[in-house]
Amino acid sequence: MAKPMEKYTWRDLNVGCVIDEPGSSLEYKTGDWRNLLPVTDYSKCTKCGLCWLFCPDNAMKPKDDGFFGPDLDYCKGCGICAQECKFAAIQMVEDKK
Amino acid sequence: MKIFKTLERYMEKPDAEYIASGHRACQGCAEVLALRLAFKVLGKDTILAMATGCMEIISTPLPLTCWRLPWIHIAFENTAAVASGIESAIRILTQKGKLENKKINIVGIAGDGGTSDIGFQALSGALERGHRLIYICLDNEAYMNTGIQRSSSTPYGAFTTTSPPGKKSIGQSTWKKDMPKIAAAHNIPYVATACPSYPYDLFNKVKKAKEVNGPAYLHILSVCPTGWRIPSEMAIEYGRLAVRSGVFPLYEVENGVYRITFKPESLIPVKDYIKGQGRFRHLTDKEISEIQDRVNKDWERLTKLCEITKA
């Protein structure tokens, strides 16, 4: 499915423009919208999960060790996680890409 | 994960996401957050009918979709009509034995313009006919999708591009339409207001709406950092301020009985809510105190309604 919209001809689209692949927006990486990057200080983190709960892009992902970390492919850098963290464990820093 | 354990009271799979990442909502959009949280509770047996609006254009730009649920696009006017059609079709097919008999949630979703302006008559019809569906109104208080035009849900005094403030205009000149009370006036089993800044309250209400036998109406305040002219990280905080100042009280109406679900000990001044928002920055102290009076009156009326309707 991964080609830009202008490369599609009418033959490539389903009848009625039905999209038959659920969740295909994963191909569109919104991470390059980001100016700021959330950085977690894991010594302050209590694994409460508020950053995961409030992330509009579900980019804060649970990790195997019980902590939460941003998925940089999709994090748009809105800063909600840093604002809502009750322990000030998340700081927004400039993302030098 | 501690939080997943807590959430298991409300939903089967707390870690399941029904909206994939990669949607194109603005940074800090609380509207898509509201949907994300609501669908966690509704689960995978859900069919969506979604009207034109922010949430539609950000979730399904043509070759891609972020939904992991059956989803249908509809015009502004007929969200509730299509949703009730889906509900009736499923009911008949199940009666005829052509569909497995299980509970399927049918959800109609529209923005505030699609609910209180354009989709109003279809919604009223669907509520009156008593279809078993959940209607979610995502209220970001203007037509944000097309670039901030006023709707009937825009609060008094707010700047929009079609209600510009100036020497002879205060901005939006009318009060916000009280959609939840209009929905409650249809005598439907469940009406509630919610806000993603209070996620557990939202979970509770979506869960109740899911279990109700008949139409349920949810009015969700979703802060729009772009249109409200606030920094993106403050989206959750402003939702909280709206609730704590009484501008957007969280309440539910179960079979006609009003109940305030979040009662702050004392309301904070409306000024705290208004002062940081760019859309209200032209308001003078006199105009803010006018708004304060109105908010106080509405809050009093709501608390009285709760007392009167209590069994």
Short mmCIF file of N, CA and C in Angstrom, two decimals, chain B residues 112-113 116-117 137 139-142 150-156 172 175-179 219 279:
data_model
loop_
_atom_site.label_atom_id
_atom_site.label_comp_id
_atom_site.label_asym_id
_atom_site.label_seq_id
_atom_site.Cartn_x
_atom_site.Cartn_y
_atom_site.Cartn_z
N ASP B 112 -19.23 18.70 17.00
CA ASP B 112 -20.32 19.53 17.53
C ASP B 112 -21.14 20.14 16.40
N GLY B 113 -20.49 20.46 15.28
CA GLY B 113 -21.25 20.96 14.14
C GLY B 113 -22.15 19.89 13.57
N SER B 116 -24.98 19.37 16.72
CA SER B 116 -25.94 20.38 17.16
C SER B 116 -26.42 21.27 16.01
N ASP B 117 -25.71 21.31 14.89
CA ASP B 117 -26.22 22.09 13.76
C ASP B 117 -26.81 21.19 12.68
N CYS B 137 -20.88 12.71 20.67
CA CYS B 137 -20.62 14.03 20.11
C CYS B 137 -19.29 14.52 20.65
N ASP B 139 -17.17 17.44 21.17
CA ASP B 139 -17.43 18.89 21.16
C ASP B 139 -16.12 19.66 21.29
N ASN B 140 -15.61 20.19 20.17
CA ASN B 140 -14.45 21.07 20.30
C ASN B 140 -14.82 22.54 20.05
N GLU B 141 -16.11 22.80 20.09
CA GLU B 141 -16.67 24.14 20.19
C GLU B 141 -16.47 25.02 18.96
N ALA B 142 -16.30 24.45 17.79
CA ALA B 142 -16.35 25.20 16.52
C ALA B 142 -16.10 24.18 15.39
N ARG B 150 -17.66 29.33 13.44
CA ARG B 150 -18.53 29.18 14.59
C ARG B 150 -19.59 28.10 14.36
N SER B 151 -19.92 27.39 15.42
CA SER B 151 -21.06 26.48 15.37
C SER B 151 -21.99 26.92 16.49
N SER B 152 -23.13 26.23 16.62
CA SER B 152 -24.03 26.65 17.70
C SER B 152 -23.49 26.19 19.05
N SER B 153 -22.40 25.44 19.03
CA SER B 153 -21.81 24.96 20.27
C SER B 153 -20.64 25.83 20.72
N THR B 154 -20.35 26.89 19.96
CA THR B 154 -19.26 27.79 20.34
C THR B 154 -19.68 28.63 21.54
N PRO B 155 -18.86 28.74 22.57
CA PRO B 155 -19.26 29.50 23.75
C PRO B 155 -19.29 31.00 23.49
N TYR B 156 -20.05 31.70 24.34
CA TYR B 156 -20.22 33.15 24.21
C TYR B 156 -18.86 33.86 24.29
N GLN B 172 -18.27 35.44 19.32
CA GLN B 172 -19.52 34.69 19.27
C GLN B 172 -20.56 35.37 20.15
N TRP B 175 -25.09 32.10 23.31
CA TRP B 175 -24.60 31.12 24.28
C TRP B 175 -24.55 29.74 23.64
N LYS B 176 -23.71 28.92 24.23
CA LYS B 176 -23.54 27.56 23.74
C LYS B 176 -24.84 26.78 23.84
N LYS B 177 -25.17 26.08 22.78
CA LYS B 177 -26.39 25.25 22.79
C LYS B 177 -26.20 24.09 23.76
N ASP B 178 -27.20 23.82 24.57
CA ASP B 178 -27.07 22.80 25.61
C ASP B 178 -27.50 21.44 25.06
N MET B 179 -26.64 20.84 24.25
CA MET B 179 -27.02 19.58 23.59
C MET B 179 -27.36 18.44 24.54
N HIS B 219 -21.71 13.27 25.37
CA HIS B 219 -21.22 14.56 24.89
C HIS B 219 -19.83 14.75 25.48
N ARG B 279 -8.48 32.42 22.12
CA ARG B 279 -9.78 32.75 21.52
C ARG B 279 -10.63 33.67 22.39
#
